[in-house]
Coordinates of C-alpha atoms in Angstrom, one line a residue:
M1 CA 130.5 -10.3 134.9
S2 CA 128.9 -12.2 132.1
N3 CA 130.8 -14.4 129.7
N4 CA 134.0 -13.5 131.5
D5 CA 133.8 -10.0 130.2
E6 CA 135.6 -7.7 132.7
T7 CA 134.9 -4.4 130.8
Y8 CA 132.1 -3.2 133.2
Y9 CA 134.0 -4.4 136.2
R10 CA 137.2 -2.5 135.2
E11 CA 135.2 0.7 134.5
E12 CA 133.7 0.6 138.0
V13 CA 137.1 0.1 139.6
H14 CA 138.4 3.0 137.5
N15 CA 135.5 5.2 138.7
L16 CA 136.1 4.2 142.3
T17 CA 139.7 5.1 142.0
Q18 CA 138.9 8.5 140.5
W19 CA 136.4 9.2 143.3
R20 CA 138.9 8.2 145.9
S21 CA 141.5 10.7 144.5
R22 CA 139.0 13.6 144.4
N23 CA 137.9 13.0 148.0
N24 CA 141.3 12.3 149.5
F25 CA 140.5 8.7 150.5
I26 CA 142.9 5.8 150.7
L27 CA 141.9 2.3 149.5
N28 CA 143.0 -0.4 152.0
T29 CA 143.4 -3.3 149.6
S30 CA 144.5 -5.6 152.5
K31 CA 140.9 -5.4 153.8
T32 CA 139.1 -5.7 150.4
K33 CA 136.9 -8.7 150.2
K34 CA 135.1 -10.4 147.3
L35 CA 131.4 -10.7 148.0
V36 CA 129.5 -13.5 146.3
P37 CA 125.8 -13.2 146.9
S38 CA 124.0 -16.5 147.6
P39 CA 120.8 -17.3 145.6
P40 CA 117.6 -16.9 147.6
Q41 CA 116.2 -20.1 149.1
P42 CA 112.8 -21.2 147.7
E43 CA 111.0 -20.8 151.1
Q44 CA 112.7 -17.5 152.1
S45 CA 109.7 -15.5 151.2
T46 CA 107.7 -17.2 153.9
F47 CA 110.0 -16.1 156.7
R48 CA 109.4 -13.0 158.8
R49 CA 111.8 -11.2 161.1
I50 CA 110.7 -11.3 164.7
R51 CA 113.8 -9.9 166.5
R52 CA 116.8 -7.7 165.7
S53 CA 119.6 -7.0 168.1
E54 CA 123.0 -5.2 167.8
E55 CA 126.1 -6.5 169.3
R56 CA 127.4 -3.9 171.8
A57 CA 130.9 -3.1 170.7
P58 CA 133.3 -0.6 172.4
F59 CA 133.4 2.9 170.9
P60 CA 136.1 3.3 168.2
I61 CA 137.1 6.5 170.0
P62 CA 139.5 5.7 172.9
G63 CA 139.4 7.5 176.2
L64 CA 135.7 8.1 176.5
A65 CA 134.1 8.3 180.0
A66 CA 131.9 5.4 181.0
D67 CA 129.0 7.8 181.8
I68 CA 129.3 9.9 178.6
L69 CA 126.1 11.2 177.0
H70 CA 125.3 8.6 174.3
M71 CA 122.8 9.3 171.6
R72 CA 121.9 6.2 169.6
V73 CA 120.4 7.2 166.3
K74 CA 118.2 4.7 164.5
E75 CA 116.5 4.7 161.1
G76 CA 113.1 5.6 162.7
S77 CA 114.4 8.1 165.3
K78 CA 112.9 11.6 165.3
I79 CA 115.6 14.2 164.8
R80 CA 113.7 16.8 166.8
N81 CA 113.4 14.5 169.8
L82 CA 117.1 13.6 169.7
L83 CA 118.2 17.3 169.4
R84 CA 115.8 18.5 172.1
F85 CA 117.3 16.1 174.6
A86 CA 121.0 16.5 173.5
T87 CA 120.7 20.3 173.4
A88 CA 119.2 20.4 176.9
R89 CA 121.9 18.2 178.3
M90 CA 124.7 20.2 176.7
Q91 CA 123.3 23.5 177.9
G92 CA 122.5 22.2 181.4
E93 CA 118.7 22.5 181.0
G94 CA 117.4 19.6 183.0
E95 CA 113.8 19.0 184.1
D96 CA 114.6 20.3 187.6
G97 CA 116.4 23.4 186.2
G98 CA 119.6 22.6 188.1
A99 CA 121.3 19.9 185.9
T100 CA 125.0 20.1 185.2
A101 CA 125.8 20.7 181.5
A102 CA 127.4 17.8 179.8
R103 CA 130.9 18.4 178.4
Q104 CA 130.8 15.7 175.7
V105 CA 128.2 13.8 173.7
V106 CA 128.7 10.9 171.3
F107 CA 126.3 10.1 168.4
T108 CA 126.3 6.6 166.9
G109 CA 124.3 5.3 164.0
L110 CA 124.5 2.3 161.7
G111 CA 123.1 1.4 158.3
R112 CA 120.4 3.7 157.1
G113 CA 120.7 5.7 160.3
I114 CA 124.1 7.1 159.4
T115 CA 122.7 10.1 157.4
K116 CA 120.4 11.0 160.2
T117 CA 123.3 10.8 162.7
I118 CA 125.3 13.3 160.6
T119 CA 122.3 15.6 160.4
C120 CA 121.9 15.6 164.2
V121 CA 125.6 16.5 164.7
E122 CA 125.6 19.3 162.2
I123 CA 122.4 20.9 163.7
L124 CA 123.8 20.5 167.3
K125 CA 127.0 22.3 166.3
R126 CA 125.0 25.3 165.3
K127 CA 123.0 25.3 168.5
V128 CA 126.0 24.8 170.8
A129 CA 129.0 26.9 169.7
G130 CA 132.6 25.9 170.1
L131 CA 132.3 22.1 169.8
H132 CA 135.3 20.0 168.8
Q133 CA 134.4 17.0 166.6
L134 CA 136.0 13.6 166.1
S135 CA 134.4 11.1 163.6
K136 CA 135.2 7.5 163.2
L137 CA 133.8 4.8 160.9
C138 CA 133.5 1.2 161.9
Y139 CA 131.4 -1.9 161.4
M140 CA 128.9 -3.5 163.7
T141 CA 127.2 -6.9 163.8
V142 CA 123.5 -7.1 163.7
N143 CA 121.7 -10.4 164.6
E144 CA 118.3 -11.1 163.1
I145 CA 116.0 -13.9 164.1
W146 CA 113.6 -15.1 161.4
E147 CA 110.8 -17.6 161.8
S148 CA 108.5 -19.4 159.4
P149 CA 104.7 -19.8 160.0
R150 CA 105.2 -23.5 159.0
Q151 CA 105.8 -25.8 161.9
D152 CA 108.1 -28.1 160.0
V153 CA 110.5 -25.3 159.1
A154 CA 113.1 -24.3 161.7
G155 CA 113.8 -20.6 162.4
R156 CA 117.0 -18.9 161.3
T157 CA 119.5 -16.5 162.9
V158 CA 121.3 -14.2 160.4
A159 CA 124.3 -12.2 161.4
R160 CA 124.9 -9.1 159.2
T161 CA 127.9 -6.8 159.3
V162 CA 126.8 -3.2 158.6
P163 CA 128.7 0.1 158.4
A164 CA 128.4 2.5 161.4
I165 CA 129.6 5.9 162.4
C166 CA 130.6 7.3 165.7
I167 CA 130.9 11.1 166.2
L168 CA 132.2 12.8 169.4
L169 CA 131.3 16.4 170.1
S170 CA 133.3 17.9 172.9
K171 CA 133.4 21.3 174.6
D172 CA 137.0 20.5 175.7
P173 CA 139.8 20.5 173.2
L174 CA 140.6 17.2 171.4
D175 CA 143.8 16.0 169.8
P176 CA 144.0 17.8 166.4
Q177 CA 146.3 15.1 165.1
E178 CA 143.7 12.4 165.5
L179 CA 142.3 11.1 162.3
G180 CA 138.8 12.5 161.8
Y181 CA 139.2 15.6 163.9
Q182 CA 137.4 18.8 163.0
P183 CA 137.9 22.1 164.9
P184 CA 135.0 24.2 166.1
Q185 CA 133.1 26.2 163.5
T186 CA 133.8 29.9 163.4
L187 CA 131.5 32.6 162.2
G188 CA 132.8 33.9 158.8
V189 CA 133.6 37.6 158.3
P190 CA 131.1 39.2 155.9
T191 CA 132.6 39.3 152.4
E192 CA 132.1 41.9 149.7
E193 CA 129.7 39.6 147.9
A194 CA 127.6 39.1 151.0
A195 CA 127.5 42.9 151.6
R196 CA 126.4 43.4 148.0
R197 CA 123.6 40.9 148.4
G198 CA 122.5 42.6 151.6
D199 CA 122.3 46.0 149.9
L200 CA 120.2 44.6 147.1
L201 CA 117.8 43.0 149.6
R202 CA 117.4 46.1 151.7
T203 CA 116.6 48.2 148.6
A204 CA 114.1 45.7 147.1
G205 CA 111.2 48.1 146.8
S206 CA 110.2 48.0 143.2
L207 CA 109.0 45.0 141.2
S208 CA 112.3 44.6 139.4
S209 CA 114.3 44.8 142.6
L210 CA 112.0 42.3 144.2
H211 CA 112.6 40.0 141.3
T212 CA 116.3 40.4 141.8
A213 CA 116.0 39.7 145.6
K214 CA 114.0 36.6 144.9
R215 CA 116.7 35.4 142.5
L216 CA 119.3 36.0 145.2
C217 CA 117.3 34.1 147.7
L218 CA 117.1 31.1 145.4
D219 CA 120.9 31.3 144.9
D220 CA 121.7 31.8 148.6
W221 CA 118.8 31.2 150.9
T222 CA 120.9 32.0 154.0
G223 CA 120.8 35.7 152.9
C224 CA 117.1 36.0 152.8
P225 CA 115.3 37.9 155.5
P226 CA 112.7 36.0 157.5
K227 CA 109.1 36.5 156.6
I228 CA 107.0 38.7 159.0

């Protein structure tokens, strides 16, 4: 706010309230905090981070087994590597060919790794059918150690609190009353619109029908036949 003008602030609060209503979220005002950014220090640009560690906190999902398959997703993690390992464990495809299939897997990610975590979960649910899902949001503390190349300047340790997500996928049924529960995905029955699109794609022989089929593919790429 500048010159004690709260117009912009009140507009942002109004927009947040409208967004909350549209997405069925509840604002917990008892946990709302006012953040006052501190001005950068003159010598801050000379520091470089040498170490970063995460405080190991218990899972926000109660009742998990101690030996549960845990996939930690980081910002630089490769999705294909994570999914290759998780899919093999969930399907019982070990290196020796005789591994027991895992019943549950939990994905965790924090900060910029949250989006990649959700992507891994959605792809795995399509690879392994019938998975129950339970999602929880939480906060984790990240400790960063910074040092300066100058000998007369002491190093610094910065503790940051970042948002995190924890998603459990289970072959066994979960409590449907638990907040954040999602039932297994079911294959939808073909609708009249899907059948119409399929007929148009199958009869796409002429130039005009090919143009129509291409237009349908752009509207709904899931209905496009694979290229041969």
